[in-house]
Coordinates of C-alpha atoms and ligand atoms in Angstrom, one line a residue:
M3 CA -16.0 2.1 15.5
D4 CA -12.5 2.9 17.4
S5 CA -11.8 6.9 17.0
F6 CA -8.1 8.1 18.5
L7 CA -7.9 11.8 20.3
I8 CA -5.0 13.6 19.8
Q9 CA -4.2 16.7 21.7
G10 CA -1.9 18.7 18.9
G11 CA 1.1 21.1 19.8
T12 CA 3.3 19.0 20.6
P13 CA 7.1 19.0 18.1
L14 CA 7.6 14.9 17.4
R15 CA 10.6 13.7 19.4
G16 CA 12.9 9.9 19.3
E17 CA 13.2 7.1 17.2
V18 CA 10.7 4.8 15.4
T19 CA 11.0 1.9 13.9
I20 CA 9.7 1.3 9.9
S21 CA 7.5 -2.0 9.5
G22 CA 7.4 -4.2 6.8
S23 CA 5.7 -2.9 3.2
K24 CA 1.4 -3.6 3.4
N25 CA 1.2 -3.4 -0.2
A26 CA 4.3 -5.7 -0.8
V27 CA 3.4 -8.4 1.8
L28 CA -0.1 -9.1 0.9
P29 CA 1.1 -10.2 -2.9
L30 CA 3.6 -12.1 -1.5
M31 CA 1.0 -14.4 0.9
A32 CA -0.3 -14.4 -2.5
A33 CA 2.6 -16.0 -4.1
A34 CA 2.9 -18.9 -1.4
L35 CA 0.2 -20.7 -3.3
L36 CA 2.2 -21.4 -5.9
T37 CA 3.0 -24.0 -4.1
K38 CA 2.6 -27.0 -2.3
D39 CA 5.6 -26.5 -0.1
T40 CA 6.4 -24.4 3.5
C41 CA 6.7 -20.5 2.8
V42 CA 8.0 -18.1 5.9
I43 CA 7.8 -15.1 5.5
R44 CA 9.4 -12.0 7.6
N45 CA 9.0 -8.6 9.0
V46 CA 4.8 -9.1 8.1
P47 CA 3.6 -6.2 9.9
D48 CA 0.3 -7.1 12.0
L49 CA -2.5 -4.8 10.1
S50 CA -6.2 -6.4 9.2
D51 CA -5.3 -6.8 5.7
V52 CA -2.7 -9.0 6.7
R53 CA -4.8 -11.0 9.0
F54 CA -7.9 -10.7 6.4
M55 CA -5.3 -11.8 4.4
V56 CA -5.0 -14.5 6.2
K57 CA -8.6 -15.6 6.7
I58 CA -8.6 -15.7 2.8
L59 CA -6.0 -17.8 2.2
E60 CA -7.3 -20.6 5.3
S61 CA -10.8 -20.7 3.3
L62 CA -9.0 -21.7 0.0
G63 CA -6.8 -24.4 2.2
A64 CA -3.7 -22.9 3.1
D65 CA -2.1 -24.1 7.0
V66 CA -1.4 -20.3 7.9
A67 CA 0.6 -19.4 11.1
F68 CA 1.2 -15.8 12.2
E69 CA 3.4 -15.2 15.0
A70 CA 5.9 -12.3 16.0
G71 CA 6.5 -10.8 12.3
T72 CA 6.7 -14.2 10.9
L73 CA 3.9 -15.6 8.9
T74 CA 4.3 -19.4 7.5
V75 CA 2.5 -20.6 4.8
R76 CA 1.5 -23.8 3.5
C77 CA -0.6 -24.6 0.1
A78 CA -0.3 -28.2 0.2
R79 CA -3.6 -28.8 -1.0
I80 CA -6.3 -26.0 -2.2
K81 CA -9.1 -25.2 -4.0
G82 CA -10.2 -22.6 -6.4
F83 CA -12.8 -20.9 -5.1
G84 CA -12.6 -18.4 -2.1
D85 CA -14.5 -17.0 0.5
Y86 CA -17.0 -14.2 -1.3
D87 CA -17.5 -12.1 1.0
L88 CA -14.0 -11.9 2.0
I89 CA -12.7 -11.5 -1.0
R90 CA -14.8 -8.5 -1.9
K91 CA -13.5 -6.4 0.7
M92 CA -9.8 -6.4 -0.1
R93 CA -8.6 -4.8 -3.0
G94 CA -5.0 -7.0 -2.7
S95 CA -6.9 -9.8 -2.7
I96 CA -7.1 -9.9 -6.2
C97 CA -3.9 -11.8 -6.1
I98 CA -4.6 -14.5 -6.1
L99 CA -6.6 -14.9 -9.4
G100 CA -3.4 -15.8 -10.6
P101 CA -1.8 -17.9 -8.9
L102 CA -4.7 -20.2 -8.4
L103 CA -5.2 -19.6 -11.7
T104 CA -2.5 -21.1 -13.2
R105 CA -2.0 -23.5 -9.8
L106 CA -5.3 -25.1 -10.0
H107 CA -6.5 -24.3 -13.8
E108 CA -10.0 -22.9 -12.3
A109 CA -10.2 -20.5 -10.3
S110 CA -13.6 -18.4 -8.9
V111 CA -13.2 -15.2 -6.8
S112 CA -15.3 -12.1 -6.4
L113 CA -14.5 -8.8 -7.8
P114 CA -12.5 -7.5 -5.1
G115 CA -12.8 -3.6 -2.8
G116 CA -10.8 -1.8 -1.2
C117 CA -10.2 2.2 -0.2
V118 CA -13.2 4.5 -2.1
I119 CA -10.1 6.5 -4.3
G120 CA -11.6 5.3 -7.9
T121 CA -13.0 3.0 -9.8
R122 CA -10.5 1.6 -9.3
P123 CA -11.4 -0.9 -12.5
I124 CA -8.9 -4.5 -12.6
D125 CA -9.1 -5.1 -16.9
L126 CA -6.0 -4.9 -17.3
H127 CA -5.2 -7.9 -14.7
L128 CA -7.9 -9.7 -17.3
K129 CA -6.6 -8.6 -19.6
G130 CA -3.1 -10.5 -19.1
L131 CA -5.0 -13.2 -17.9
V132 CA -6.6 -13.8 -21.4
A133 CA -3.5 -13.4 -23.1
L134 CA -2.1 -16.2 -21.0
G135 CA -5.1 -18.4 -22.2
A136 CA -7.5 -18.0 -19.9
K137 CA -11.7 -18.3 -20.4
L138 CA -13.1 -15.6 -18.1
D139 CA -16.9 -14.7 -17.5
I140 CA -18.2 -12.6 -14.7
E141 CA -21.1 -13.4 -13.2
G142 CA -22.9 -13.2 -10.0
G143 CA -20.5 -10.7 -8.2
Y144 CA -17.4 -13.6 -9.3
I145 CA -15.1 -14.1 -11.3
R146 CA -14.8 -17.3 -12.7
A147 CA -11.8 -18.3 -14.9
K148 CA -10.2 -21.8 -16.8
T149 CA -7.4 -22.5 -18.7
K150 CA -6.2 -25.1 -20.6
G151 CA -3.1 -24.2 -19.3
L152 CA -1.8 -21.2 -18.9
K153 CA 0.8 -20.2 -22.3
G154 CA 3.9 -17.6 -22.4
T155 CA 3.3 -14.6 -24.6
T156 CA 3.4 -10.5 -24.9
I157 CA 1.6 -8.7 -22.8
F158 CA 1.5 -4.6 -22.8
L159 CA -0.1 -4.0 -19.1
G160 CA 0.1 -0.1 -19.7
G161 CA -3.3 1.4 -18.9
R162 CA -5.1 5.3 -18.9
A163 CA -3.0 5.9 -15.4
G164 CA 0.6 4.0 -16.6
P165 CA 1.7 1.0 -15.3
T166 CA -1.0 -0.9 -12.8
V167 CA 0.6 -2.2 -8.9
L168 CA -1.8 -5.4 -8.1
G169 CA -1.8 -6.4 -12.0
T170 CA 2.3 -6.5 -13.1
A171 CA 1.8 -9.1 -9.9
N172 CA -0.7 -10.7 -10.1
I173 CA 0.2 -11.1 -13.9
M174 CA 3.7 -12.4 -13.4
M175 CA 2.6 -14.8 -10.6
A176 CA 0.5 -16.7 -13.5
A177 CA 3.7 -16.4 -15.8
A178 CA 5.7 -18.0 -13.0
L179 CA 4.0 -21.5 -14.3
A180 CA 3.1 -20.9 -17.6
D181 CA 4.4 -22.7 -20.5
G182 CA 7.3 -20.8 -22.5
V183 CA 8.1 -17.4 -22.3
T184 CA 6.2 -13.8 -20.7
V185 CA 6.8 -10.5 -21.6
I186 CA 5.0 -7.9 -19.5
E187 CA 5.7 -4.3 -21.5
S188 CA 4.5 -1.5 -19.3
A189 CA 5.3 -2.5 -16.4
A190 CA 4.8 -1.7 -12.7
C191 CA 8.7 -0.4 -11.3
E192 CA 7.6 -0.3 -8.1
P193 CA 9.7 -1.4 -4.7
E194 CA 6.6 -3.5 -3.9
V195 CA 6.1 -5.2 -7.5
C196 CA 10.0 -5.8 -7.1
D197 CA 9.6 -7.7 -3.7
V198 CA 6.8 -10.0 -5.3
A199 CA 9.6 -11.2 -8.0
N200 CA 12.2 -11.4 -5.7
F201 CA 10.1 -13.8 -3.7
L202 CA 9.5 -15.4 -6.9
V203 CA 12.7 -15.9 -7.8
S204 CA 13.6 -17.2 -4.9
M205 CA 10.6 -19.7 -5.1
G206 CA 12.8 -21.0 -8.1
A207 CA 11.0 -18.0 -10.8
K208 CA 12.7 -17.4 -13.7
I209 CA 12.1 -13.7 -13.9
T210 CA 14.4 -10.5 -15.7
G211 CA 14.3 -7.8 -15.5
I212 CA 13.3 -6.6 -12.2
G213 CA 13.1 -3.1 -11.5
S214 CA 12.2 -2.3 -15.5
P215 CA 8.7 -1.7 -17.0
T216 CA 10.6 -5.2 -19.6
L217 CA 10.0 -8.4 -17.5
T218 CA 10.1 -11.6 -19.3
I219 CA 9.4 -14.5 -17.1
T220 CA 9.9 -17.9 -18.5
G221 CA 7.6 -20.1 -16.4
V222 CA 9.1 -23.2 -14.1
K223 CA 7.3 -26.1 -13.7
E224 CA 7.5 -26.1 -10.2
L225 CA 8.1 -23.7 -7.5
H226 CA 9.5 -24.4 -4.5
G227 CA 9.5 -23.4 -0.3
T228 CA 11.2 -19.6 0.6
D229 CA 12.5 -18.3 3.5
Y230 CA 11.6 -14.1 2.8
E231 CA 12.2 -11.0 4.5
V232 CA 9.7 -8.0 3.2
I233 CA 11.2 -5.0 2.1
P234 CA 9.7 -2.3 4.5
D235 CA 6.9 0.0 4.0
R236 CA 7.9 3.2 1.9
I237 CA 5.1 5.0 2.9
E238 CA 4.8 3.9 6.8
A239 CA 8.0 6.2 6.6
C240 CA 7.2 9.1 4.6
T241 CA 3.8 9.5 7.1
F242 CA 6.0 9.7 9.6
I243 CA 8.8 12.0 7.5
C244 CA 5.7 13.8 7.2
A245 CA 4.9 13.8 11.0
A246 CA 8.1 14.9 12.3
A247 CA 7.9 17.6 9.8
A248 CA 4.6 18.9 10.6
T249 CA 5.2 19.5 14.3
K250 CA 8.6 20.9 13.8
G251 CA 10.3 18.1 16.1
D252 CA 13.8 16.0 15.7
V253 CA 12.3 12.5 14.9
I254 CA 15.0 8.9 14.3
I255 CA 13.9 6.7 11.1
H256 CA 14.9 3.1 12.1
G257 CA 14.6 0.2 9.2
A258 CA 13.6 2.0 5.9
R259 CA 15.0 2.0 2.5
P260 CA 15.5 5.9 1.8
E261 CA 16.3 4.8 -2.0
H262 CA 12.5 4.0 -2.1
F263 CA 10.8 7.2 -2.0
A264 CA 13.8 9.7 -4.1
A265 CA 10.9 11.6 -5.0
V266 CA 9.0 12.6 -1.8
L267 CA 12.4 13.7 0.3
D268 CA 13.1 15.5 -3.3
K269 CA 10.1 17.3 -2.6
L270 CA 10.8 17.9 1.4
R271 CA 14.1 18.7 0.7
E272 CA 12.2 21.3 -1.5
A273 CA 9.7 22.1 1.9
G274 CA 12.3 23.1 4.1
V275 CA 13.0 20.0 5.9
K276 CA 15.7 18.3 6.0
V277 CA 16.4 14.2 6.3
E278 CA 19.7 13.5 7.2
R279 CA 20.7 9.9 6.4
K280 CA 22.7 9.2 9.8
A281 CA 24.6 5.6 10.4
G282 CA 21.5 3.8 8.5
A283 CA 18.8 6.1 10.0
L284 CA 17.2 8.7 8.7
R285 CA 16.8 12.2 11.0
V286 CA 13.8 14.4 10.3
T287 CA 14.3 18.2 11.3
R288 CA 12.8 20.9 10.1
P289 CA 15.4 24.4 10.6
G290 CA 13.2 26.8 9.7
K291 CA 10.0 28.0 7.8
L292 CA 7.8 25.0 6.5
K293 CA 8.2 26.4 1.9
P294 CA 5.1 25.3 -0.4
A295 CA 5.7 23.4 -2.8
D296 CA 4.3 21.4 -6.1
V297 CA 3.6 17.8 -6.4
T298 CA 2.0 15.3 -9.2
T299 CA 1.6 11.9 -8.5
L300 CA 2.8 9.3 -11.4
P301 CA 4.4 6.0 -10.9
Y302 CA 7.0 5.0 -10.0
S303 CA 9.3 6.7 -9.2
G304 CA 7.6 9.4 -9.1
F305 CA 5.9 10.7 -6.0
P306 CA 3.4 8.0 -4.5
T307 CA 0.1 8.6 -5.0
D308 CA -0.4 7.0 -1.3
V309 CA 1.9 10.0 -0.1
Q310 CA -0.3 12.5 -1.3
A311 CA -2.8 12.8 1.3
Q312 CA 0.1 13.4 4.3
F313 CA 2.2 15.5 2.1
M314 CA -0.9 17.5 1.8
A315 CA -1.6 17.8 5.0
L316 CA 1.7 19.8 5.7
M317 CA 1.8 21.7 2.8
T318 CA -2.0 23.0 4.8
L319 CA 1.2 24.5 7.2
A320 CA 3.6 26.2 4.6
P321 CA 3.3 30.1 4.2
G322 CA 2.6 30.0 0.3
I323 CA 0.7 27.7 -2.3
S324 CA 1.1 24.3 -3.2
V325 CA -0.3 22.6 -6.4
I326 CA -1.2 19.4 -5.3
T327 CA -2.2 17.9 -8.4
E328 CA -3.5 13.5 -8.4
R329 CA -2.3 11.4 -11.7
I330 CA -3.5 8.1 -10.2
F331 CA -6.9 8.0 -8.7
E332 CA -9.2 10.6 -10.0
S333 CA -11.3 10.2 -6.5
R334 CA -8.6 10.7 -4.2
F335 CA -9.3 14.1 -2.6
M336 CA -11.9 12.5 0.3
H337 CA -9.2 14.2 2.9
V338 CA -9.3 17.8 1.7
A339 CA -13.5 18.5 3.1
E340 CA -11.8 16.9 6.3
L341 CA -8.9 19.4 6.4
M342 CA -10.5 22.4 6.2
R343 CA -12.2 20.8 9.1
L344 CA -9.6 21.6 11.1
G345 CA -9.3 25.1 9.2
A346 CA -7.1 24.4 6.0
D347 CA -7.7 26.1 3.1
V348 CA -8.4 23.9 0.1
A349 CA -9.9 24.2 -3.5
I350 CA -10.2 21.6 -5.8
E351 CA -10.1 22.5 -9.3
G352 CA -10.0 19.4 -11.2
P353 CA -7.3 16.3 -11.0
S354 CA -6.0 19.5 -9.1
A355 CA -6.1 20.5 -4.9
I356 CA -4.5 24.5 -4.4
V357 CA -3.5 24.5 -0.6
K358 CA -3.7 28.0 0.2
G359 CA -0.7 27.4 3.0
G360 CA -0.1 29.2 6.4
K361 CA -2.5 29.7 8.7
P362 CA -2.8 27.8 12.1
L363 CA -4.9 24.5 12.2
S364 CA -7.2 24.2 15.3
G365 CA -8.6 21.1 16.9
A366 CA -11.5 19.1 15.1
P367 CA -13.7 15.3 15.5
V368 CA -12.6 14.2 11.2
M369 CA -13.8 11.3 9.3
A370 CA -11.2 9.3 8.3
S371 CA -12.9 8.3 4.7
D372 CA -9.8 6.1 3.1
L373 CA -5.9 4.5 4.4
R374 CA -4.2 7.5 3.3
A375 CA -6.6 9.8 4.5
S376 CA -6.6 8.8 7.9
A377 CA -2.8 9.4 7.9
A378 CA -2.7 12.7 6.7
L379 CA -6.1 13.5 9.4
V380 CA -3.1 12.2 12.2
I381 CA -0.8 14.3 11.1
A382 CA -3.2 17.5 10.5
G383 CA -4.6 17.3 14.4
L384 CA -0.7 16.4 15.7
A385 CA -0.3 20.1 14.3
A386 CA -3.4 21.3 15.5
K387 CA -4.1 23.6 18.4
G388 CA -6.7 21.6 21.0
T389 CA -8.0 18.1 20.2
T390 CA -9.2 16.5 17.2
Q391 CA -11.0 13.4 17.1
V392 CA -10.0 11.5 13.4
H393 CA -13.5 9.4 13.6
R394 CA -13.4 5.4 11.7
I395 CA -9.9 4.7 12.6
Y396 CA -10.2 1.2 11.2
H397 CA -9.4 2.2 7.5
L398 CA -6.2 3.7 9.1
D399 CA -5.8 0.3 11.4
R400 CA -5.6 -1.6 7.4
G401 CA -2.2 -0.2 7.3
Y402 CA -0.2 1.0 10.4
E403 CA 1.0 -0.8 12.8
R404 CA 0.5 0.3 16.0
M405 CA 0.7 3.7 15.0
E406 CA -0.9 5.2 18.1
D407 CA 2.1 3.2 20.2
K408 CA 5.0 4.7 18.0
L409 CA 3.7 8.1 17.6
R410 CA 3.2 8.3 21.7
K411 CA 6.8 7.0 21.8
L412 CA 7.8 10.3 19.9
G413 CA 5.8 12.0 22.7
A414 CA 2.3 12.5 20.9
K415 CA -0.2 12.9 22.6
I416 CA -2.7 10.3 21.2
E417 CA -4.8 7.3 22.1
R418 CA -7.1 5.2 21.4
V419 CA -10.6 5.6 21.7
D420 CA -13.4 2.2 21.9
G421 CA -16.3 2.1 20.3
E422 CA -17.0 5.7 18.3
Ligands
UD1_505 C1 -2.1 -0.7 -5.4 C2 -1.4 -0.6 -3.8 C3 -2.1 0.9 -3.3 C4 -1.2 1.8 -4.1 C5 -1.1 1.7 -5.8 C6 -0.6 3.0 -6.6 C7 -1.7 -2.4 -3.3 C8 -2.6 -3.0 -2.3 N1 -2.2 -1.3 -3.1 O1 -3.1 -0.9 -5.8 O2 -2.1 1.3 -2.5 O3 -2.4 3.4 -3.8 O4 -1.3 0.9 -6.4 O5 0.3 2.7 -6.4 O6 -1.2 -2.9 -3.4 N2 -6.1 0.5 -13.2 C9 -7.5 -0.2 -14.6 N3 -7.2 -1.3 -14.7 C10 -6.2 -2.3 -13.5 C11 -5.9 -2.1 -12.5 C12 -5.6 -0.4 -12.0 O7 -7.7 0.9 -15.0 O8 -7.0 -3.1 -14.2 C13 -5.8 1.5 -13.1 C14 -5.9 2.5 -11.0 O9 -7.8 3.0 -11.2 C15 -5.5 3.7 -11.4 C16 -3.6 2.6 -12.4 O10 -4.4 2.0 -12.9 O11 -5.8 4.8 -12.1 C17 -3.3 2.8 -11.1 O12 -3.2 1.0 -10.5 P1 -2.9 0.3 -9.8 O13 -1.7 0.1 -9.7 O14 -3.5 -1.1 -10.1 O15 -3.2 -0.4 -7.9 P2 -3.6 -1.5 -6.8 O16 -2.5 -2.2 -7.9 O17 -4.9 -1.8 -7.5

């Protein structure tokens, strides 16, 4: 298993370009299952999760080519039975259920896995499909779904922690080919969900209310192929901003859409980080000392749970107390113990982490536990004095395209070490 060796203490300087969004492209790839025609998806990041999804589509019978950031997917003849072990390993793979069921009237997929950040149920996905007329059985680790034809209806998709991102995408895709009108209430409003909706519209789907909590989908008989560019990854953009601020650097970020992370920019401002818009790019500097800031993760347009760990790494450097409250996933503090190895002072109190920031961090060997936790450890390692080795960075490779190359271009002393 690869690790990163980081020699901390160098301010990041230079320019970086943000890749396409992982969380948008995975459901987009699933949406390609809805048509026999060819779908071309551009600005696709080369990530292990994307490569995994390619394998899943191929195991269903799709022809897939992935070259220079462009995915070409043709699902002319597909089957509804996915490879158990492939699907089990990736959370995003649950998104194939809706498209397979609505197109083939029968689908069988294994219960999905993903990052270890909570129990991650899929009851809302299943509730939505049942409301549309699916019969479901869970047997031997598989979800087996059947229908005589899905029928539009009104579905409330809100759960304990609010709307569901992949659940909304899944039900929207199923409804695109259902008979009649489906209204999804308490739909997720994340930019990635809008991207899926826009992709479907480009295939001929009829969807209104995109970006709002009420989505109305009028089913059509068939969808056609499309040529579509994925939105930039707002979580990668926020990660690089936190890294620039943590090292007191000066970084120009190209290709990001700041309107997709206004809540993060607001908190960064409060924390003393300057993010200026300059000729279509963002310039990140930190003129003075960092200031503490309290953050609560919320569904969009609130502060994203996927930036919580990286922001916490930044707050360990801000003199004073920051309270970081996690409202989306109950076990998403796996990075805390590892940040403490670097000298951070953090106490967990229920859903909140109390960060007493300002003590200098010092390098240590640490273990990545999930995707965004890994990013937090890299940020802390870049700011720490001495050497930090981040083990198990396969988590990071799931969601960041060539992270060490991008950081090295910004002057970071970081290298990938094989097999440790
Ligand atoms: C997606 C993102 C993930 C991000 C999360 C929240 C992908 C591949 N992953 O995950 O990076 O952290 O959105 O922004 O896009 N829930 C239920 N029942 C369900 C589904 C979800 O109770 O059927 C709960 C979850 O446990 C969680 C909350 O709803 O507490 C939000 O989860 P959800 O939005 O579904 O996350 P994902 O779509 O899996």
